[in-house]
Amino acid sequence: MASNFEPKILAFSCNWCSYAGADMAGVSRIQYPPNIRIIRLMCSGRVDPVFIFQSFLCAFDGVLVLGCHPGDCHYLVGNYHTEKKMNRVRKLLEIVGIEPERLLLDWVSAAEGARFAQIVSSFTEKVKDLGPFRKDGLEQGLEAAKATVQSERIRWLLGKELDLLQEGNVFGEKLSSSEIDLLIDTALKDEYLKNLVSLILEEKPLSCKEIASLVGLSPMAISSYLIDLEESGEVSLHGFEGKTPKYIAG
């Protein structure tokens, strides 16, 4: 890593606490690294997971999400949803092949200018240690991850996570945290792999075995994804090479 590397960091800050904390740091003339670019939102709960993957597609080296302390959210449970969503995003980052440490979620109150500066300084140093983010070879995975968190299935699960914990499903059955984690993590991986297969087939027609080799799964597993993608109209049979069927996106 070059010793003069200065990371580009995108920060999402809630209006009521962390953005005000940044203002407090400025008013108090507390020094912190100038590496961050801040986007203000009304609540950290409005940080869509799509924003995170798009940030890395735009070649930011790290992403910082700052909200109100738990229990102090202006919208009651906004930061609860933030924490749950960012935990899922970290898992997807790992699947794509990106260090999850490049994403940090933390809490800052309006009066904590010094804490804001400390978090920015600490995160900047961590990203420096990780080195520059190089998206070469990861674009397809990032696009698949972005499509995953945009899917109706995943948006519904992430939006209903609190309800499933507190109120249960349509039958009144409450799910444990571990059951919900397994449910959502399995859905994330399935949707990601389906989207990745679809993106791979946008480039050229491939057989099930060829796709399996690229993705690192068994042909049987890829076959089940192809069936789902064919049913949804995202993938179609392109033709045959000998007796081997080849598929293409669209």
JSON list of C-alpha atoms in Angstrom, two decimals:
[
{"chain": "A", "resi": 1, "resn": "MET", "atom": "CA", "xyz": [0.00, 0.00, 0.00]},
{"chain": "A", "resi": 2, "resn": "ALA", "atom": "CA", "xyz": [1.30, 3.43, -0.90]},
{"chain": "A", "resi": 3, "resn": "SER", "atom": "CA", "xyz": [2.23, 5.43, 2.17]},
{"chain": "A", "resi": 4, "resn": "ASN", "atom": "CA", "xyz": [0.54, 8.54, 0.75]},
{"chain": "A", "resi": 5, "resn": "PHE", "atom": "CA", "xyz": [-2.80, 6.78, 0.17]},
{"chain": "A", "resi": 6, "resn": "GLU", "atom": "CA", "xyz": [-5.70, 8.96, 1.29]},
{"chain": "A", "resi": 7, "resn": "PRO", "atom": "CA", "xyz": [-9.01, 7.07, 1.24]},
{"chain": "A", "resi": 8, "resn": "LYS", "atom": "CA", "xyz": [-12.23, 8.45, -0.15]},
{"chain": "A", "resi": 9, "resn": "ILE", "atom": "CA", "xyz": [-14.99, 7.85, 2.39]},
{"chain": "A", "resi": 10, "resn": "LEU", "atom": "CA", "xyz": [-18.70, 8.47, 1.94]},
{"chain": "A", "resi": 11, "resn": "ALA", "atom": "CA", "xyz": [-20.62, 9.21, 5.14]},
{"chain": "A", "resi": 12, "resn": "PHE", "atom": "CA", "xyz": [-24.40, 9.03, 5.58]},
{"chain": "A", "resi": 13, "resn": "SER", "atom": "CA", "xyz": [-25.53, 11.05, 8.60]},
{"chain": "A", "resi": 14, "resn": "CYS", "atom": "CA", "xyz": [-28.95, 11.50, 10.17]},
{"chain": "A", "resi": 15, "resn": "ASN", "atom": "CA", "xyz": [-30.24, 15.05, 10.40]},
{"chain": "A", "resi": 16, "resn": "TRP", "atom": "CA", "xyz": [-31.10, 15.09, 14.10]},
{"chain": "A", "resi": 17, "resn": "CYS", "atom": "CA", "xyz": [-28.00, 13.64, 15.74]},
{"chain": "A", "resi": 18, "resn": "SER", "atom": "CA", "xyz": [-24.90, 12.69, 13.77]},
{"chain": "A", "resi": 19, "resn": "TYR", "atom": "CA", "xyz": [-25.08, 15.55, 11.27]},
{"chain": "A", "resi": 20, "resn": "ALA", "atom": "CA", "xyz": [-25.57, 17.93, 14.19]},
{"chain": "A", "resi": 21, "resn": "GLY", "atom": "CA", "xyz": [-22.59, 16.22, 15.83]},
{"chain": "A", "resi": 22, "resn": "ALA", "atom": "CA", "xyz": [-20.54, 17.03, 12.75]},
{"chain": "A", "resi": 23, "resn": "ASP", "atom": "CA", "xyz": [-21.66, 20.65, 13.06]},
{"chain": "A", "resi": 24, "resn": "MET", "atom": "CA", "xyz": [-20.63, 20.62, 16.72]},
{"chain": "A", "resi": 25, "resn": "ALA", "atom": "CA", "xyz": [-17.17, 19.35, 15.74]},
{"chain": "A", "resi": 26, "resn": "GLY", "atom": "CA", "xyz": [-16.87, 22.23, 13.29]},
{"chain": "A", "resi": 27, "resn": "VAL", "atom": "CA", "xyz": [-18.10, 24.87, 15.73]},
{"chain": "A", "resi": 28, "resn": "SER", "atom": "CA", "xyz": [-15.72, 23.52, 18.38]},
{"chain": "A", "resi": 29, "resn": "ARG", "atom": "CA", "xyz": [-12.88, 23.50, 15.83]},
{"chain": "A", "resi": 30, "resn": "ILE", "atom": "CA", "xyz": [-12.13, 19.85, 16.52]},
{"chain": "A", "resi": 31, "resn": "GLN", "atom": "CA", "xyz": [-9.78, 18.51, 13.88]},
{"chain": "A", "resi": 32, "resn": "TYR", "atom": "CA", "xyz": [-10.53, 15.32, 11.94]},
{"chain": "A", "resi": 33, "resn": "PRO", "atom": "CA", "xyz": [-9.38, 13.94, 8.56]},
{"chain": "A", "resi": 34, "resn": "PRO", "atom": "CA", "xyz": [-10.91, 15.64, 5.51]},
{"chain": "A", "resi": 35, "resn": "ASN", "atom": "CA", "xyz": [-11.45, 12.30, 3.77]},
{"chain": "A", "resi": 36, "resn": "ILE", "atom": "CA", "xyz": [-15.21, 12.09, 4.23]},
{"chain": "A", "resi": 37, "resn": "ARG", "atom": "CA", "xyz": [-17.98, 13.41, 2.02]},
{"chain": "A", "resi": 38, "resn": "ILE", "atom": "CA", "xyz": [-21.21, 13.70, 4.01]},
{"chain": "A", "resi": 39, "resn": "ILE", "atom": "CA", "xyz": [-24.72, 13.05, 2.75]},
{"chain": "A", "resi": 40, "resn": "ARG", "atom": "CA", "xyz": [-27.44, 14.16, 5.18]},
{"chain": "A", "resi": 41, "resn": "LEU", "atom": "CA", "xyz": [-30.64, 12.14, 5.54]},
{"chain": "A", "resi": 42, "resn": "MET", "atom": "CA", "xyz": [-33.54, 12.69, 7.90]},
{"chain": "A", "resi": 43, "resn": "CYS", "atom": "CA", "xyz": [-32.89, 9.30, 9.56]},
{"chain": "A", "resi": 44, "resn": "SER", "atom": "CA", "xyz": [-30.20, 6.64, 9.34]},
{"chain": "A", "resi": 45, "resn": "GLY", "atom": "CA", "xyz": [-33.07, 4.25, 8.65]},
{"chain": "A", "resi": 46, "resn": "ARG", "atom": "CA", "xyz": [-33.35, 5.93, 5.24]},
{"chain": "A", "resi": 47, "resn": "VAL", "atom": "CA", "xyz": [-29.93, 4.59, 4.22]},
{"chain": "A", "resi": 48, "resn": "ASP", "atom": "CA", "xyz": [-31.02, 2.15, 1.56]},
{"chain": "A", "resi": 49, "resn": "PRO", "atom": "CA", "xyz": [-28.64, -0.85, 1.19]},
{"chain": "A", "resi": 50, "resn": "VAL", "atom": "CA", "xyz": [-28.51, 0.06, -2.51]},
{"chain": "A", "resi": 51, "resn": "PHE", "atom": "CA", "xyz": [-26.59, 3.22, -1.52]},
{"chain": "A", "resi": 52, "resn": "ILE", "atom": "CA", "xyz": [-23.79, 1.14, 0.00]},
{"chain": "A", "resi": 53, "resn": "PHE", "atom": "CA", "xyz": [-23.18, -1.01, -3.07]},
{"chain": "A", "resi": 54, "resn": "GLN", "atom": "CA", "xyz": [-23.46, 2.00, -5.35]},
{"chain": "A", "resi": 55, "resn": "SER", "atom": "CA", "xyz": [-20.84, 3.77, -3.23]},
{"chain": "A", "resi": 56, "resn": "PHE", "atom": "CA", "xyz": [-18.36, 0.97, -3.89]},
{"chain": "A", "resi": 57, "resn": "LEU", "atom": "CA", "xyz": [-19.29, 0.92, -7.57]},
{"chain": "A", "resi": 58, "resn": "CYS", "atom": "CA", "xyz": [-18.35, 4.63, -7.52]},
{"chain": "A", "resi": 59, "resn": "ALA", "atom": "CA", "xyz": [-14.94, 3.57, -6.13]},
{"chain": "A", "resi": 60, "resn": "PHE", "atom": "CA", "xyz": [-15.23, 4.92, -2.58]},
{"chain": "A", "resi": 61, "resn": "ASP", "atom": "CA", "xyz": [-12.77, 3.16, -0.30]},
{"chain": "A", "resi": 62, "resn": "GLY", "atom": "CA", "xyz": [-15.11, 3.05, 2.69]},
{"chain": "A", "resi": 63, "resn": "VAL", "atom": "CA", "xyz": [-18.65, 3.89, 3.76]},
{"chain": "A", "resi": 64, "resn": "LEU", "atom": "CA", "xyz": [-19.63, 5.34, 7.13]},
{"chain": "A", "resi": 65, "resn": "VAL", "atom": "CA", "xyz": [-23.21, 5.31, 8.41]},
{"chain": "A", "resi": 66, "resn": "LEU", "atom": "CA", "xyz": [-23.93, 7.43, 11.49]},
{"chain": "A", "resi": 67, "resn": "GLY", "atom": "CA", "xyz": [-27.20, 7.66, 13.38]},
{"chain": "A", "resi": 68, "resn": "CYS", "atom": "CA", "xyz": [-28.70, 8.51, 16.76]},
{"chain": "A", "resi": 69, "resn": "HIS", "atom": "CA", "xyz": [-27.82, 6.36, 19.74]},
{"chain": "A", "resi": 70, "resn": "PRO", "atom": "CA", "xyz": [-30.17, 3.37, 20.22]},
{"chain": "A", "resi": 71, "resn": "GLY", "atom": "CA", "xyz": [-33.23, 4.55, 22.12]},
{"chain": "A", "resi": 72, "resn": "ASP", "atom": "CA", "xyz": [-32.79, 8.15, 20.99]},
{"chain": "A", "resi": 73, "resn": "CYS", "atom": "CA", "xyz": [-34.02, 7.88, 17.39]},
{"chain": "A", "resi": 74, "resn": "HIS", "atom": "CA", "xyz": [-36.21, 10.82, 16.39]},
{"chain": "A", "resi": 75, "resn": "TYR", "atom": "CA", "xyz": [-38.41, 8.27, 14.58]},
{"chain": "A", "resi": 76, "resn": "LEU", "atom": "CA", "xyz": [-38.34, 5.74, 17.46]},
{"chain": "A", "resi": 77, "resn": "VAL", "atom": "CA", "xyz": [-36.99, 2.63, 15.69]},
{"chain": "A", "resi": 78, "resn": "GLY", "atom": "CA", "xyz": [-35.21, 4.04, 12.63]},
{"chain": "A", "resi": 79, "resn": "ASN", "atom": "CA", "xyz": [-31.76, 3.18, 13.92]},
{"chain": "A", "resi": 80, "resn": "TYR", "atom": "CA", "xyz": [-32.93, -0.33, 14.85]},
{"chain": "A", "resi": 81, "resn": "HIS", "atom": "CA", "xyz": [-33.76, -0.93, 11.19]},
{"chain": "A", "resi": 82, "resn": "THR", "atom": "CA", "xyz": [-30.44, 0.64, 10.20]},
{"chain": "A", "resi": 83, "resn": "GLU", "atom": "CA", "xyz": [-28.47, -1.82, 12.32]},
{"chain": "A", "resi": 84, "resn": "LYS", "atom": "CA", "xyz": [-30.37, -4.82, 10.96]},
{"chain": "A", "resi": 85, "resn": "LYS", "atom": "CA", "xyz": [-29.93, -3.69, 7.34]},
{"chain": "A", "resi": 86, "resn": "MET", "atom": "CA", "xyz": [-26.21, -2.94, 7.70]},
{"chain": "A", "resi": 87, "resn": "ASN", "atom": "CA", "xyz": [-25.63, -6.38, 9.24]},
{"chain": "A", "resi": 88, "resn": "ARG", "atom": "CA", "xyz": [-27.14, -7.91, 6.11]},
{"chain": "A", "resi": 89, "resn": "VAL", "atom": "CA", "xyz": [-25.12, -5.63, 3.85]},
{"chain": "A", "resi": 90, "resn": "ARG", "atom": "CA", "xyz": [-21.89, -6.77, 5.53]},
{"chain": "A", "resi": 91, "resn": "LYS", "atom": "CA", "xyz": [-22.77, -10.39, 4.77]},
{"chain": "A", "resi": 92, "resn": "LEU", "atom": "CA", "xyz": [-23.36, -9.53, 1.13]},
{"chain": "A", "resi": 93, "resn": "LEU", "atom": "CA", "xyz": [-20.06, -7.63, 0.98]},
{"chain": "A", "resi": 94, "resn": "GLU", "atom": "CA", "xyz": [-18.29, -10.76, 2.19]},
{"chain": "A", "resi": 95, "resn": "ILE", "atom": "CA", "xyz": [-20.05, -12.86, -0.46]},
{"chain": "A", "resi": 96, "resn": "VAL", "atom": "CA", "xyz": [-18.95, -10.40, -3.15]},
{"chain": "A", "resi": 97, "resn": "GLY", "atom": "CA", "xyz": [-15.37, -10.52, -1.86]},
{"chain": "A", "resi": 98, "resn": "ILE", "atom": "CA", "xyz": [-15.13, -7.10, -0.19]},
{"chain": "A", "resi": 99, "resn": "GLU", "atom": "CA", "xyz": [-13.85, -6.63, 3.35]},
{"chain": "A", "resi": 100, "resn": "PRO", "atom": "CA", "xyz": [-16.91, -5.94, 5.54]},
{"chain": "A", "resi": 101, "resn": "GLU", "atom": "CA", "xyz": [-14.68, -3.62, 7.61]},
{"chain": "A", "resi": 102, "resn": "ARG", "atom": "CA", "xyz": [-15.00, -1.09, 4.78]},
{"chain": "A", "resi": 103, "resn": "LEU", "atom": "CA", "xyz": [-18.51, -0.39, 6.10]},
{"chain": "A", "resi": 104, "resn": "LEU", "atom": "CA", "xyz": [-18.94, 1.09, 9.58]},
{"chain": "A", "resi": 105, "resn": "LEU", "atom": "CA", "xyz": [-22.14, 1.84, 11.46]},
{"chain": "A", "resi": 106, "resn": "ASP", "atom": "CA", "xyz": [-21.89, 3.95, 14.61]},
{"chain": "A", "resi": 107, "resn": "TRP", "atom": "CA", "xyz": [-23.88, 6.34, 16.78]},
{"chain": "A", "resi": 108, "resn": "VAL", "atom": "CA", "xyz": [-23.31, 10.04, 17.51]},
{"chain": "A", "resi": 109, "resn": "SER", "atom": "CA", "xyz": [-25.52, 12.50, 19.40]},
{"chain": "A", "resi": 110, "resn": "ALA", "atom": "CA", "xyz": [-25.89, 16.18, 18.51]},
{"chain": "A", "resi": 111, "resn": "ALA", "atom": "CA", "xyz": [-23.66, 17.13, 21.45]},
{"chain": "A", "resi": 112, "resn": "GLU", "atom": "CA", "xyz": [-20.85, 14.69, 20.61]},
{"chain": "A", "resi": 113, "resn": "GLY", "atom": "CA", "xyz": [-18.62, 16.67, 18.29]},
{"chain": "A", "resi": 114, "resn": "ALA", "atom": "CA", "xyz": [-15.51, 15.07, 19.78]},
{"chain": "A", "resi": 115, "resn": "ARG", "atom": "CA", "xyz": [-16.99, 11.59, 19.31]},
{"chain": "A", "resi": 116, "resn": "PHE", "atom": "CA", "xyz": [-17.82, 12.36, 15.68]},
{"chain": "A", "resi": 117, "resn": "ALA", "atom": "CA", "xyz": [-14.21, 13.44, 15.05]},
{"chain": "A", "resi": 118, "resn": "GLN", "atom": "CA", "xyz": [-12.85, 10.34, 16.82]},
{"chain": "A", "resi": 119, "resn": "ILE", "atom": "CA", "xyz": [-15.02, 7.97, 14.76]},
{"chain": "A", "resi": 120, "resn": "VAL", "atom": "CA", "xyz": [-14.01, 9.63, 11.49]},
{"chain": "A", "resi": 121, "resn": "SER", "atom": "CA", "xyz": [-10.32, 9.57, 12.47]},
{"chain": "A", "resi": 122, "resn": "SER", "atom": "CA", "xyz": [-10.42, 5.93, 13.57]},
{"chain": "A", "resi": 123, "resn": "PHE", "atom": "CA", "xyz": [-12.32, 4.76, 10.49]},
{"chain": "A", "resi": 124, "resn": "THR", "atom": "CA", "xyz": [-10.03, 6.68, 8.15]},
{"chain": "A", "resi": 125, "resn": "GLU", "atom": "CA", "xyz": [-7.01, 4.92, 9.69]},
{"chain": "A", "resi": 126, "resn": "LYS", "atom": "CA", "xyz": [-8.71, 1.52, 9.36]},
{"chain": "A", "resi": 127, "resn": "VAL", "atom": "CA", "xyz": [-9.46, 2.11, 5.69]},
{"chain": "A", "resi": 128, "resn": "LYS", "atom": "CA", "xyz": [-5.87, 3.25, 5.16]},
{"chain": "A", "resi": 129, "resn": "ASP", "atom": "CA", "xyz": [-4.72, -0.05, 6.63]},
{"chain": "A", "resi": 130, "resn": "LEU", "atom": "CA", "xyz": [-7.06, -1.95, 4.30]},
{"chain": "A", "resi": 131, "resn": "GLY", "atom": "CA", "xyz": [-5.64, -0.06, 1.34]},
{"chain": "A", "resi": 132, "resn": "PRO", "atom": "CA", "xyz": [-7.36, 1.33, -1.76]},
{"chain": "A", "resi": 133, "resn": "PHE", "atom": "CA", "xyz": [-10.56, -0.35, -2.83]},
{"chain": "A", "resi": 134, "resn": "ARG", "atom": "CA", "xyz": [-10.14, -1.80, -6.29]},
{"chain": "A", "resi": 135, "resn": "LYS", "atom": "CA", "xyz": [-13.43, -2.69, -7.92]},
{"chain": "A", "resi": 136, "resn": "ASP", "atom": "CA", "xyz": [-11.82, -4.38, -10.94]},
{"chain": "A", "resi": 137, "resn": "GLY", "atom": "CA", "xyz": [-13.28, -7.87, -11.13]},
{"chain": "A", "resi": 138, "resn": "LEU", "atom": "CA", "xyz": [-15.91, -7.07, -8.50]},
{"chain": "A", "resi": 139, "resn": "GLU", "atom": "CA", "xyz": [-18.32, -4.99, -10.59]},
{"chain": "A", "resi": 140, "resn": "GLN", "atom": "CA", "xyz": [-20.48, -7.95, -11.53]},
{"chain": "A", "resi": 141, "resn": "GLY", "atom": "CA", "xyz": [-20.75, -9.07, -7.90]},
{"chain": "A", "resi": 142, "resn": "LEU", "atom": "CA", "xyz": [-21.58, -5.54, -6.76]},
{"chain": "A", "resi": 143, "resn": "GLU", "atom": "CA", "xyz": [-24.27, -5.20, -9.41]},
{"chain": "A", "resi": 144, "resn": "ALA", "atom": "CA", "xyz": [-25.71, -8.58, -8.35]},
{"chain": "A", "resi": 145, "resn": "ALA", "atom": "CA", "xyz": [-25.70, -7.48, -4.71]},
{"chain": "A", "resi": 146, "resn": "LYS", "atom": "CA", "xyz": [-27.38, -4.19, -5.62]},
{"chain": "A", "resi": 147, "resn": "ALA", "atom": "CA", "xyz": [-30.08, -6.04, -7.56]},
{"chain": "A", "resi": 148, "resn": "THR", "atom": "CA", "xyz": [-30.50, -8.39, -4.60]},
{"chain": "A", "resi": 149, "resn": "VAL", "atom": "CA", "xyz": [-31.32, -5.66, -2.08]},
{"chain": "A", "resi": 150, "resn": "GLN", "atom": "CA", "xyz": [-33.68, -4.09, -4.63]},
{"chain": "A", "resi": 151, "resn": "SER", "atom": "CA", "xyz": [-35.68, -7.31, -5.03]},
{"chain": "A", "resi": 152, "resn": "GLU", "atom": "CA", "xyz": [-39.22, -7.41, -3.68]},
{"chain": "A", "resi": 153, "resn": "ARG", "atom": "CA", "xyz": [-38.50, -10.54, -1.64]},
{"chain": "A", "resi": 154, "resn": "ILE", "atom": "CA", "xyz": [-35.53, -9.05, 0.22]},
{"chain": "A", "resi": 155, "resn": "ARG", "atom": "CA", "xyz": [-37.13, -5.63, 0.73]},
{"chain": "A", "resi": 156, "resn": "TRP", "atom": "CA", "xyz": [-40.18, -7.30, 2.27]},
{"chain": "A", "resi": 157, "resn": "LEU", "atom": "CA", "xyz": [-38.07, -9.44, 4.62]},
{"chain": "A", "resi": 158, "resn": "LEU", "atom": "CA", "xyz": [-35.89, -6.52, 5.75]},
{"chain": "A", "resi": 159, "resn": "GLY", "atom": "CA", "xyz": [-38.91, -4.29, 6.23]},
{"chain": "A", "resi": 160, "resn": "LYS", "atom": "CA", "xyz": [-40.83, -6.92, 8.22]},
{"chain": "A", "resi": 161, "resn": "GLU", "atom": "CA", "xyz": [-37.97, -8.15, 10.41]},
{"chain": "A", "resi": 162, "resn": "LEU", "atom": "CA", "xyz": [-39.10, -6.21, 13.49]},
{"chain": "A", "resi": 163, "resn": "ASP", "atom": "CA", "xyz": [-42.73, -7.29, 12.99]},
{"chain": "A", "resi": 164, "resn": "LEU", "atom": "CA", "xyz": [-41.72, -10.94, 12.66]},
{"chain": "A", "resi": 165, "resn": "LEU", "atom": "CA", "xyz": [-39.79, -10.70, 15.91]},
{"chain": "A", "resi": 166, "resn": "GLN", "atom": "CA", "xyz": [-42.44, -8.85, 17.91]},
{"chain": "A", "resi": 167, "resn": "GLU", "atom": "CA", "xyz": [-45.74, -9.90, 16.37]},
{"chain": "A", "resi": 168, "resn": "GLY", "atom": "CA", "xyz": [-45.00, -13.09, 14.46]},
{"chain": "A", "resi": 169, "resn": "ASN", "atom": "CA", "xyz": [-46.08, -14.24, 11.02]},
{"chain": "A", "resi": 170, "resn": "VAL", "atom": "CA", "xyz": [-49.61, -14.31, 9.55]},
{"chain": "A", "resi": 171, "resn": "PHE", "atom": "CA", "xyz": [-50.36, -17.32, 11.74]},
{"chain": "A", "resi": 172, "resn": "GLY", "atom": "CA", "xyz": [-49.28, -15.49, 14.89]},
{"chain": "A", "resi": 173, "resn": "GLU", "atom": "CA", "xyz": [-46.14, -17.61, 15.22]},
{"chain": "A", "resi": 174, "resn": "LYS", "atom": "CA", "xyz": [-43.21, -15.59, 16.59]},
{"chain": "A", "resi": 175, "resn": "LEU", "atom": "CA", "xyz": [-39.81, -16.33, 15.12]},
{"chain": "A", "resi": 176, "resn": "SER", "atom": "CA", "xyz": [-36.61, -16.28, 17.16]},
{"chain": "A", "resi": 177, "resn": "SER", "atom": "CA", "xyz": [-33.69, -14.05, 16.17]},
{"chain": "A", "resi": 178, "resn": "SER", "atom": "CA", "xyz": [-31.70, -17.09, 15.01]},
{"chain": "A", "resi": 179, "resn": "GLU", "atom": "CA", "xyz": [-34.62, -18.31, 12.86]},
{"chain": "A", "resi": 180, "resn": "ILE", "atom": "CA", "xyz": [-35.01, -14.89, 11.24]},
{"chain": "A", "resi": 181, "resn": "ASP", "atom": "CA", "xyz": [-31.25, -14.64, 10.68]},
{"chain": "A", "resi": 182, "resn": "LEU", "atom": "CA", "xyz": [-31.25, -18.01, 8.91]},
{"chain": "A", "resi": 183, "resn": "LEU", "atom": "CA", "xyz": [-34.33, -17.08, 6.86]},
{"chain": "A", "resi": 184, "resn": "ILE", "atom": "CA", "xyz": [-32.95, -13.75, 5.67]},
{"chain": "A", "resi": 185, "resn": "ASP", "atom": "CA", "xyz": [-29.36, -14.94, 5.14]},
{"chain": "A", "resi": 186, "resn": "THR", "atom": "CA", "xyz": [-30.60, -17.87, 3.03]},
{"chain": "A", "resi": 187, "resn": "ALA", "atom": "CA", "xyz": [-32.83, -15.54, 1.00]},
{"chain": "A", "resi": 188, "resn": "LEU", "atom": "CA", "xyz": [-29.97, -13.08, 0.47]},
{"chain": "A", "resi": 189, "resn": "LYS", "atom": "CA", "xyz": [-27.64, -15.76, -0.84]},
{"chain": "A", "resi": 190, "resn": "ASP", "atom": "CA", "xyz": [-30.29, -17.26, -3.12]},
{"chain": "A", "resi": 191, "resn": "GLU", "atom": "CA", "xyz": [-31.26, -13.89, -4.60]},
{"chain": "A", "resi": 192, "resn": "TYR", "atom": "CA", "xyz": [-27.62, -12.89, -5.01]},
{"chain": "A", "resi": 193, "resn": "LEU", "atom": "CA", "xyz": [-26.72, -16.08, -6.88]},
{"chain": "A", "resi": 194, "resn": "LYS", "atom": "CA", "xyz": [-29.75, -15.80, -9.15]},
{"chain": "A", "resi": 195, "resn": "ASN", "atom": "CA", "xyz": [-28.85, -12.21, -10.00]},
{"chain": "A", "resi": 196, "resn": "LEU", "atom": "CA", "xyz": [-25.21, -13.16, -10.55]},
{"chain": "A", "resi": 197, "resn": "VAL", "atom": "CA", "xyz": [-26.20, -15.95, -12.95]},
{"chain": "A", "resi": 198, "resn": "SER", "atom": "CA", "xyz": [-28.46, -13.54, -14.83]},
{"chain": "A", "resi": 199, "resn": "LEU", "atom": "CA", "xyz": [-25.66, -10.97, -15.15]},
{"chain": "A", "resi": 200, "resn": "ILE", "atom": "CA", "xyz": [-23.18, -13.60, -16.33]},
{"chain": "A", "resi": 201, "resn": "LEU", "atom": "CA", "xyz": [-25.61, -14.65, -19.05]},
{"chain": "A", "resi": 202, "resn": "GLU", "atom": "CA", "xyz": [-25.91, -11.08, -20.30]},
{"chain": "A", "resi": 203, "resn": "GLU", "atom": "CA", "xyz": [-22.38, -11.41, -21.68]},
{"chain": "A", "resi": 204, "resn": "LYS", "atom": "CA", "xyz": [-22.76, -14.60, -23.72]},
{"chain": "A", "resi": 205, "resn": "PRO", "atom": "CA", "xyz": [-24.73, -17.85, -23.83]},
{"chain": "A", "resi": 206, "resn": "LEU", "atom": "CA", "xyz": [-23.43, -20.54, -21.49]},
{"chain": "A", "resi": 207, "resn": "SER", "atom": "CA", "xyz": [-24.31, -24.07, -20.46]},
{"chain": "A", "resi": 208, "resn": "CYS", "atom": "CA", "xyz": [-25.29, -25.03, -16.93]},
{"chain": "A", "resi": 209, "resn": "LYS", "atom": "CA", "xyz": [-21.88, -26.64, -16.39]},
{"chain": "A", "resi": 210, "resn": "GLU", "atom": "CA", "xyz": [-20.04, -23.54, -17.64]},
{"chain": "A", "resi": 211, "resn": "ILE", "atom": "CA", "xyz": [-22.04, -21.29, -15.30]},
{"chain": "A", "resi": 212, "resn": "ALA", "atom": "CA", "xyz": [-21.38, -23.64, -12.40]},
{"chain": "A", "resi": 213, "resn": "SER", "atom": "CA", "xyz": [-17.65, -23.43, -13.06]},
{"chain": "A", "resi": 214, "resn": "LEU", "atom": "CA", "xyz": [-17.72, -19.62, -13.04]},
{"chain": "A", "resi": 215, "resn": "VAL", "atom": "CA", "xyz": [-19.86, -19.33, -9.90]},
{"chain": "A", "resi": 216, "resn": "GLY", "atom": "CA", "xyz": [-18.28, -22.17, -7.95]},
{"chain": "A", "resi": 217, "resn": "LEU", "atom": "CA", "xyz": [-21.44, -24.20, -7.43]},
{"chain": "A", "resi": 218, "resn": "SER", "atom": "CA", "xyz": [-22.61, -27.61, -8.60]},
{"chain": "A", "resi": 219, "resn": "PRO", "atom": "CA", "xyz": [-24.46, -27.89, -11.93]},
{"chain": "A", "resi": 220, "resn": "MET", "atom": "CA", "xyz": [-27.48, -29.17, -9.97]},
{"chain": "A", "resi": 221, "resn": "ALA", "atom": "CA", "xyz": [-27.60, -25.98, -7.89]},
{"chain": "A", "resi": 222, "resn": "ILE", "atom": "CA", "xyz": [-27.23, -23.81, -11.00]},
{"chain": "A", "resi": 223, "resn": "SER", "atom": "CA", "xyz": [-29.99, -25.79, -12.69]},
{"chain": "A", "resi": 224, "resn": "SER", "atom": "CA", "xyz": [-32.46, -24.83, -9.95]},
{"chain": "A", "resi": 225, "resn": "TYR", "atom": "CA", "xyz": [-31.57, -21.15, -10.36]},
{"chain": "A", "resi": 226, "resn": "LEU", "atom": "CA", "xyz": [-31.99, -21.40, -14.13]},
{"chain": "A", "resi": 227, "resn": "ILE", "atom": "CA", "xyz": [-35.46, -22.87, -13.68]},
{"chain": "A", "resi": 228, "resn": "ASP", "atom": "CA", "xyz": [-36.46, -19.91, -11.46]},
{"chain": "A", "resi": 229, "resn": "LEU", "atom": "CA", "xyz": [-34.93, -17.42, -13.90]},
{"chain": "A", "resi": 230, "resn": "GLU", "atom": "CA", "xyz": [-36.68, -19.02, -16.87]},
{"chain": "A", "resi": 231, "resn": "GLU", "atom": "CA", "xyz": [-40.03, -18.89, -15.07]},
{"chain": "A", "resi": 232, "resn": "SER", "atom": "CA", "xyz": [-39.57, -15.17, -14.34]},
{"chain": "A", "resi": 233, "resn": "GLY", "atom": "CA", "xyz": [-38.54, -14.47, -17.93]},
{"chain": "A", "resi": 234, "resn": "GLU", "atom": "CA", "xyz": [-35.04, -13.26, -17.01]},
{"chain": "A", "resi": 235, "resn": "VAL", "atom": "CA", "xyz": [-33.26, -16.13, -18.79]},
{"chain": "A", "resi": 236, "resn": "SER", "atom": "CA", "xyz": [-34.20, -18.17, -21.86]},
{"chain": "A", "resi": 237, "resn": "LEU", "atom": "CA", "xyz": [-32.86, -21.09, -23.85]},
{"chain": "A", "resi": 238, "resn": "HIS", "atom": "CA", "xyz": [-30.48, -19.77, -26.51]},
{"chain": "A", "resi": 239, "resn": "GLY", "atom": "CA", "xyz": [-29.89, -23.03, -28.37]},
{"chain": "A", "resi": 240, "resn": "PHE", "atom": "CA", "xyz": [-27.91, -26.24, -28.27]},
{"chain": "A", "resi": 241, "resn": "GLU", "atom": "CA", "xyz": [-24.24, -27.03, -28.70]},
{"chain": "A", "resi": 242, "resn": "GLY", "atom": "CA", "xyz": [-24.47, -30.65, -29.67]},
{"chain": "A", "resi": 243, "resn": "LYS", "atom": "CA", "xyz": [-26.85, -32.00, -27.05]},
{"chain": "A", "resi": 244, "resn": "THR", "atom": "CA", "xyz": [-25.91, -29.36, -24.46]},
{"chain": "A", "resi": 245, "resn": "PRO", "atom": "CA", "xyz": [-28.44, -26.55, -23.90]},
{"chain": "A", "resi": 246, "resn": "LYS", "atom": "CA", "xyz": [-27.09, -23.02, -23.62]},
{"chain": "A", "resi": 247, "resn": "TYR", "atom": "CA", "xyz": [-28.85, -20.14, -21.89]},
{"chain": "A", "resi": 248, "resn": "ILE", "atom": "CA", "xyz": [-28.88, -16.38, -22.37]},
{"chain": "A", "resi": 249, "resn": "ALA", "atom": "CA", "xyz": [-30.29, -13.47, -20.38]},
{"chain": "A", "resi": 250, "resn": "GLY", "atom": "CA", "xyz": [-33.61, -12.05, -21.52]}
]
